[in-house]
Amino acid sequence: MTVDGAGETGDLTADRAKLASLRRDLGTQLVAYRMAAGVSQAELAHAVGRTRSTISKVEHGTRGMPARLWKITDEVCRADGALVAAYSALTDAEQDYRARGRRLRQAAYAEARVQSASSPAARYRNQDVAWQERTRVSGELAEELMAVVTKLIRSLGRRDAIRMISGTLAAVGLSAWMPTSTRG
């Protein structure tokens, strides 16, 4: 499977609609088997330990039930495993939907990590151009320096890195290059 943001999102949207349809179909099957067996909603609710309202919601596809209750429901409605099979198909589709959603989130996270690991000069082009003009440092040296500063900030934490950089610049007489808000 290729993880394509737009395509995968479209698939997930279609899968959500498919899951809703499967839930409604399961509810429709439940109604058919229940009525064919001559069982009322109240009787089925009593058999599975739920309310009649819950059974109505399951039949409309707006509520679910655990597998163990579907087994009881299948027996009470004499569905010969059809309701359990339909419920299994629904849970398989739900698991696939969740797994694909996880893959999409993981791919987005990985892409964000790749982008954050890219050159700071590429990410903050406007800031870097201004910094390069002020310091007259450009090209590969600027990118290397920004990479070192980025690594320092990630290892120390932003606040401690700024304090250290501020102290270093002050020690060499360059504290004027630091923004006023970060001077210690």
Coordinates of C-alpha atoms in Angstrom, one line a residue:
M1 CA 0.0 0.0 0.0
T2 CA 1.3 3.4 -0.8
V3 CA 0.5 6.1 1.6
D4 CA -0.9 9.0 -0.4
G5 CA -2.5 11.7 1.7
A6 CA -5.4 12.5 -0.5
G7 CA -6.0 9.0 -1.7
E8 CA -5.8 7.5 1.7
T9 CA -8.1 10.1 3.2
G10 CA -10.6 9.5 0.4
D11 CA -10.4 5.7 1.2
L12 CA -11.0 6.4 4.9
T13 CA -14.0 8.5 4.1
A14 CA -15.4 5.8 1.9
D15 CA -14.7 3.3 4.6
R16 CA -16.6 5.3 7.2
A17 CA -19.6 5.2 4.9
K18 CA -19.1 1.5 4.3
L19 CA -19.0 0.9 8.1
A20 CA -22.2 2.8 8.6
S21 CA -23.8 0.8 5.8
L22 CA -22.6 -2.5 7.3
R23 CA -24.0 -1.5 10.7
R24 CA -27.4 -0.6 9.2
D25 CA -27.4 -3.9 7.2
L26 CA -26.6 -5.8 10.4
G27 CA -29.5 -4.1 12.1
T28 CA -31.8 -4.8 9.1
Q29 CA -30.8 -8.5 9.3
L30 CA -31.5 -8.5 13.0
V31 CA -35.0 -7.1 12.5
A32 CA -35.7 -9.7 9.8
Y33 CA -34.5 -12.7 11.9
R34 CA -36.1 -11.4 15.1
M35 CA -39.5 -11.0 13.4
A36 CA -39.2 -14.3 11.6
A37 CA -38.5 -16.0 15.0
G38 CA -41.5 -14.2 16.6
V39 CA -39.3 -12.4 19.1
S40 CA -40.2 -8.9 20.3
Q41 CA -37.6 -6.2 21.0
A42 CA -38.4 -6.4 24.7
E43 CA -37.9 -10.2 24.7
L44 CA -34.6 -10.0 22.9
A45 CA -33.5 -7.2 25.2
H46 CA -34.3 -9.4 28.2
A47 CA -32.4 -12.3 26.7
V48 CA -29.2 -10.3 26.2
G49 CA -29.5 -8.2 29.3
R50 CA -30.1 -4.9 27.6
T51 CA -33.0 -2.4 27.2
R52 CA -35.6 -2.4 24.5
S53 CA -34.2 1.0 23.5
T54 CA -30.7 -0.5 23.0
I55 CA -32.1 -3.2 20.8
S56 CA -33.9 -0.5 18.7
K57 CA -30.7 1.4 18.3
V58 CA -28.8 -1.7 17.3
E59 CA -31.5 -2.4 14.7
H60 CA -31.2 1.1 13.3
G61 CA -27.4 0.8 13.2
T62 CA -26.6 3.6 15.7
R63 CA -25.4 1.3 18.5
G64 CA -23.3 -1.8 18.7
M65 CA -23.2 -4.9 20.9
P66 CA -20.3 -7.0 21.9
A67 CA -19.6 -10.4 20.2
R68 CA -20.9 -12.4 23.1
L69 CA -24.3 -10.7 22.9
W70 CA -24.5 -11.3 19.1
K71 CA -24.0 -15.0 19.8
I72 CA -27.0 -15.0 22.2
T73 CA -29.0 -12.9 19.7
D74 CA -28.2 -15.3 16.9
E75 CA -29.5 -18.2 19.0
V76 CA -32.6 -16.4 20.2
C77 CA -33.5 -15.3 16.7
R78 CA -32.6 -18.7 15.2
A79 CA -30.4 -17.1 12.6
D80 CA -28.0 -20.2 12.3
G81 CA -24.9 -18.1 12.6
A82 CA -25.9 -15.4 10.0
L83 CA -26.0 -12.6 12.5
V84 CA -22.6 -13.6 14.0
A85 CA -21.1 -13.8 10.5
A86 CA -22.5 -10.3 9.7
Y87 CA -21.1 -9.0 13.0
S88 CA -17.7 -10.6 12.2
A89 CA -17.7 -8.9 8.8
L90 CA -18.4 -5.6 10.5
T91 CA -15.7 -6.0 13.1
D92 CA -13.2 -7.0 10.4
A93 CA -14.0 -3.9 8.4
E94 CA -13.7 -1.7 11.6
Q95 CA -10.3 -3.2 12.4
D96 CA -9.1 -2.6 8.8
Y97 CA -10.4 1.0 9.0
R98 CA -8.6 1.6 12.3
A99 CA -5.4 0.0 11.0
R100 CA -5.4 2.2 7.9
G101 CA -6.1 5.3 10.0
R102 CA -3.1 4.4 12.1
R103 CA -0.9 3.9 9.0
L104 CA -2.0 7.3 7.7
R105 CA -1.2 9.0 11.0
Q106 CA 2.2 7.3 11.2
A107 CA 3.0 8.3 7.6
A108 CA 2.0 11.9 8.4
Y109 CA 4.1 11.8 11.6
A110 CA 7.1 10.4 9.6
E111 CA 6.7 13.0 6.9
A112 CA 6.6 15.8 9.6
R113 CA 9.8 14.3 11.1
V114 CA 11.5 14.3 7.8
Q115 CA 10.5 17.9 7.2
S116 CA 11.6 19.0 10.6
A117 CA 15.0 17.3 10.0
S118 CA 15.5 19.2 6.8
S119 CA 17.8 22.1 6.6
P120 CA 16.8 25.0 8.9
A121 CA 17.8 27.3 6.0
A122 CA 15.1 25.7 3.9
R123 CA 12.5 25.8 6.6
Y124 CA 13.1 29.4 7.8
R125 CA 14.2 31.0 4.5
N126 CA 13.1 34.5 5.4
Q127 CA 14.6 34.5 8.8
D128 CA 17.9 33.0 7.5
V129 CA 18.2 35.6 4.8
A130 CA 17.9 38.4 7.3
W131 CA 20.3 36.6 9.6
Q132 CA 22.8 36.1 6.8
E133 CA 22.6 39.8 5.7
R134 CA 23.2 40.9 9.3
T135 CA 26.1 38.6 10.0
R136 CA 27.4 38.4 6.4
V137 CA 27.5 34.6 6.8
S138 CA 25.9 32.7 4.0
G139 CA 25.8 29.4 2.1
E140 CA 27.1 26.2 3.5
L141 CA 28.6 27.9 6.6
A142 CA 25.2 29.4 7.5
E143 CA 23.5 26.0 7.1
E144 CA 26.1 24.3 9.2
L145 CA 25.8 26.9 11.9
M146 CA 22.0 26.7 11.9
A147 CA 22.2 22.9 12.1
V148 CA 24.5 23.1 15.1
V149 CA 22.2 25.6 16.8
T150 CA 19.2 23.4 16.0
K151 CA 20.9 20.4 17.5
L152 CA 21.9 22.4 20.5
I153 CA 18.4 23.6 21.1
R154 CA 17.0 20.1 20.7
S155 CA 19.5 18.6 23.1
L156 CA 19.4 21.3 25.8
G157 CA 16.0 22.7 25.4
R158 CA 15.1 26.0 23.9
R159 CA 15.4 28.1 27.1
D160 CA 18.8 26.7 28.2
A161 CA 20.2 26.9 24.7
I162 CA 19.1 30.6 24.4
R163 CA 20.8 31.4 27.7
M164 CA 24.0 29.7 26.6
I165 CA 24.0 31.3 23.2
S166 CA 23.2 34.7 24.8
G167 CA 26.1 34.3 27.3
T168 CA 28.5 33.3 24.6
L169 CA 27.6 36.2 22.4
A170 CA 27.9 38.6 25.3
A171 CA 31.3 37.2 26.1
V172 CA 32.6 37.9 22.7
G173 CA 30.9 41.3 22.5
L174 CA 28.1 40.4 20.1
S175 CA 25.1 40.5 22.4
A176 CA 23.6 43.2 20.2
W177 CA 22.8 40.5 17.7
M178 CA 20.4 38.8 20.1
P179 CA 16.8 39.9 20.1
T180 CA 16.0 42.0 23.1
S181 CA 13.5 39.5 24.4
T182 CA 16.1 36.8 24.8
R183 CA 18.9 38.7 26.4
G184 CA 19.7 37.4 29.8

